XYZ file of C-alpha atoms in Angstrom:
225
model
C 93.432 74.858 41.442
C 90.898 76.884 39.177
C 87.846 75.449 38.737
C 89.251 73.917 35.080
C 91.206 70.631 36.356
C 94.160 71.411 33.448
C 96.099 67.863 32.415
C 99.347 67.269 30.606
C 99.716 64.213 28.582
C 103.480 62.636 27.976
C 104.054 59.621 26.166
C 105.314 57.963 23.534
C 102.741 56.182 21.634
C 100.368 58.891 19.493
C 97.156 56.287 19.284
C 97.945 56.498 23.423
C 97.950 60.283 24.128
C 94.774 60.767 21.431
C 93.428 58.039 23.656
C 93.614 60.124 27.004
C 92.966 63.132 25.403
C 89.418 62.546 23.602
C 88.558 60.814 27.121
C 89.938 63.963 29.294
C 88.399 66.408 26.322
C 85.202 64.976 26.861
C 84.944 65.809 30.711
C 83.447 69.297 31.447
C 85.844 70.917 34.109
C 89.148 69.330 32.783
C 91.525 70.581 29.954
C 94.026 68.924 28.011
C 96.890 71.703 27.979
C 99.445 69.847 25.488
C 101.057 66.468 24.496
C 104.632 65.533 24.599
C 106.121 62.488 23.301
C 109.219 62.003 25.638
C 110.076 62.796 28.493
C 112.518 66.061 28.011
C 109.775 67.372 25.769
C 107.315 66.128 28.616
C 109.227 68.621 30.999
C 109.644 71.520 28.802
C 105.765 71.504 28.392
C 105.186 71.373 31.955
C 107.262 73.869 32.765
C 105.682 75.980 30.255
C 102.328 74.810 31.223
C 102.510 74.149 34.440
C 99.140 71.845 34.483
C 97.469 70.690 37.612
C 98.420 66.758 36.464
C 100.894 65.321 34.157
C 100.238 61.956 33.055
C 103.421 60.639 32.191
C 104.561 57.102 30.903
C 106.926 55.362 32.526
C 109.458 54.217 29.711
C 109.841 56.882 26.570
C 113.248 57.849 24.476
C 115.187 60.746 24.587
C 114.217 60.843 29.050
C 112.578 58.457 31.365
C 109.422 59.350 32.111
C 111.197 58.350 35.464
C 114.222 61.477 35.224
C 111.545 63.670 33.795
C 109.150 63.064 37.074
C 112.376 63.940 39.072
C 113.160 66.963 37.094
C 109.686 67.974 38.095
C 109.498 67.643 41.288
C 113.039 68.982 41.722
C 111.714 72.586 40.623
C 110.053 75.292 42.947
C 108.148 76.611 40.427
C 106.206 73.436 39.592
C 105.455 72.246 43.576
C 101.573 72.308 42.848
C 102.084 69.966 39.733
C 101.022 66.193 40.287
C 102.691 63.238 38.265
C 100.733 60.146 37.499
C 103.154 57.789 36.008
C 101.447 55.201 33.356
C 102.272 52.167 33.017
C 101.751 48.692 31.126
C 103.212 46.305 34.094
C 101.597 47.713 37.262
C 104.020 47.358 40.485
C 107.023 47.119 39.009
C 110.700 48.155 39.445
C 110.191 51.466 37.101
C 106.739 52.494 39.262
C 108.909 51.931 42.762
C 111.857 54.704 41.173
C 109.322 56.840 39.940
C 107.465 57.028 43.657
C 110.834 57.661 45.015
C 111.613 60.343 42.200
C 108.479 61.932 43.194
C 105.286 60.898 41.500
C 101.793 61.051 43.316
C 101.017 57.602 42.303
C 100.635 55.355 38.984
C 98.176 54.042 36.972
C 97.892 50.900 34.675
C 97.473 52.358 31.033
C 94.221 49.964 30.423
C 92.847 51.720 33.438
C 88.697 52.210 33.233
C 87.912 55.898 32.098
C 85.659 56.557 35.070
C 89.070 55.378 37.250
C 91.347 57.590 35.772
C 88.731 60.887 36.019
C 88.720 60.279 39.725
C 92.277 59.159 39.136
C 93.120 62.590 38.254
C 91.007 64.614 40.631
C 92.418 62.857 43.631
C 95.796 63.700 42.699
C 94.820 67.455 41.936
C 93.607 67.835 45.239
C 97.165 66.893 46.440
C 96.123 63.004 47.853
C 98.362 60.104 47.262
C 97.118 57.479 44.310
C 98.018 54.734 46.612
C 95.298 53.689 48.646
C 95.785 51.170 51.527
C 95.535 48.008 49.583
C 97.554 49.727 47.035
C 100.223 50.390 49.467
C 100.559 46.914 50.862
C 101.079 45.405 47.609
C 104.303 47.942 46.843
C 105.458 46.706 50.338
C 104.966 43.325 49.188
C 106.650 43.894 46.146
C 110.118 45.587 47.169
C 110.078 45.816 51.085
C 112.417 42.570 50.994
C 115.429 44.644 49.798
C 117.884 45.932 51.907
C 117.664 49.771 53.488
C 119.254 52.240 51.308
C 120.137 54.421 53.918
C 122.492 56.864 51.765
C 119.410 58.128 49.717
C 116.959 58.241 52.624
C 116.479 61.230 54.557
C 117.151 61.603 57.827
C 114.370 60.879 60.472
C 115.660 62.227 63.470
C 113.624 65.314 62.721
C 110.484 63.319 63.320
C 108.923 63.263 66.794
C 107.858 59.776 68.632
C 104.332 60.102 67.329
C 105.799 61.203 64.020
C 107.642 58.503 63.626
C 105.013 55.676 64.907
C 102.347 57.614 62.514
C 104.547 57.007 59.336
C 105.851 53.708 60.360
C 101.897 52.638 60.580
C 101.366 54.559 57.233
C 104.068 52.583 55.531
C 102.885 49.185 56.698
C 99.281 50.255 54.042
C 97.202 51.103 56.964
C 94.607 54.405 56.492
C 94.376 57.163 58.785
C 91.538 55.856 60.299
C 93.123 52.377 60.693
C 96.285 54.144 62.421
C 93.731 56.051 64.472
C 92.276 53.040 65.842
C 95.318 51.609 66.522
C 97.058 54.616 68.195
C 93.600 55.587 70.183
C 93.523 59.015 68.187
C 91.008 60.922 66.128
C 91.690 60.337 62.444
C 91.570 64.260 62.306
C 94.958 63.968 64.549
C 96.254 60.934 62.635
C 96.016 63.419 59.212
C 97.801 65.777 61.287
C 100.707 63.911 62.363
C 101.601 62.409 58.676
C 101.084 66.099 56.954
C 103.536 67.129 59.598
C 105.915 64.108 58.942
C 105.558 64.698 54.945
C 106.700 68.502 55.766
C 109.806 67.517 58.158
C 111.065 65.286 55.418
C 110.103 67.297 52.376
C 107.631 64.244 50.913
C 105.276 65.255 48.065
C 102.540 63.167 49.422
C 102.026 59.766 51.299
C 103.768 57.543 48.772
C 107.300 59.209 48.996
C 106.580 58.685 53.004
C 106.180 55.481 52.444
C 109.112 54.928 50.212
C 111.467 56.747 53.261
C 109.995 54.795 55.644
C 111.009 51.914 53.905
C 114.894 53.267 52.309
C 115.515 54.699 55.938
C 115.362 51.407 57.530
C 112.532 52.403 59.878
C 110.299 49.415 58.814
C 111.348 46.413 58.121
C 110.137 43.706 55.502
C 109.181 41.580 58.140
C 106.829 44.207 59.466
C 109.080 45.694 62.759
C 109.652 49.371 63.512
C 113.087 50.455 64.466
């Protein structure tokens, strides 16, 4: 990532794009590299510009933000691009599907300007825009559904330690909390998480959480398989 953080805006509402552009253009070290009014245009824009971060509306004509995210995440040439989903509705079904598709996190459209700027910087560093508290909310919303083992990656490649940290991350624990629980250092916890993400092909911690529940590794009652 260069010193200038490059951002693409993908939203079918012109007024919303204008608002985001005005905010971002006023910030030193941030450049809006382009706008798109639907998901198909958004994918083309991201392929052309390869921004650090793409802000993508979840519901758009022609191609949804979820499908656009899936195509961006599946393109090896765009491996460094981080997608942040924009939504009016908070933790709804669409957001969960977007995380599964490869999004690094989500933001409500009424997010405070300072929080938006911080969020863009967080995901540009390769971190997931899911704090432990948000992860717990995600869990509360969606873990009641049966595991979807048909779409989940195999977890047999993980070591016992990696499975344990993955399960704890899926329950919403931070690296520091995982370290305290396992009596290891936070750096060791982070290393285990990183290795698990690499083995499972998870773009970030958000997808790791999704994988853990879809595989049935962690259940709605907090048990670990």
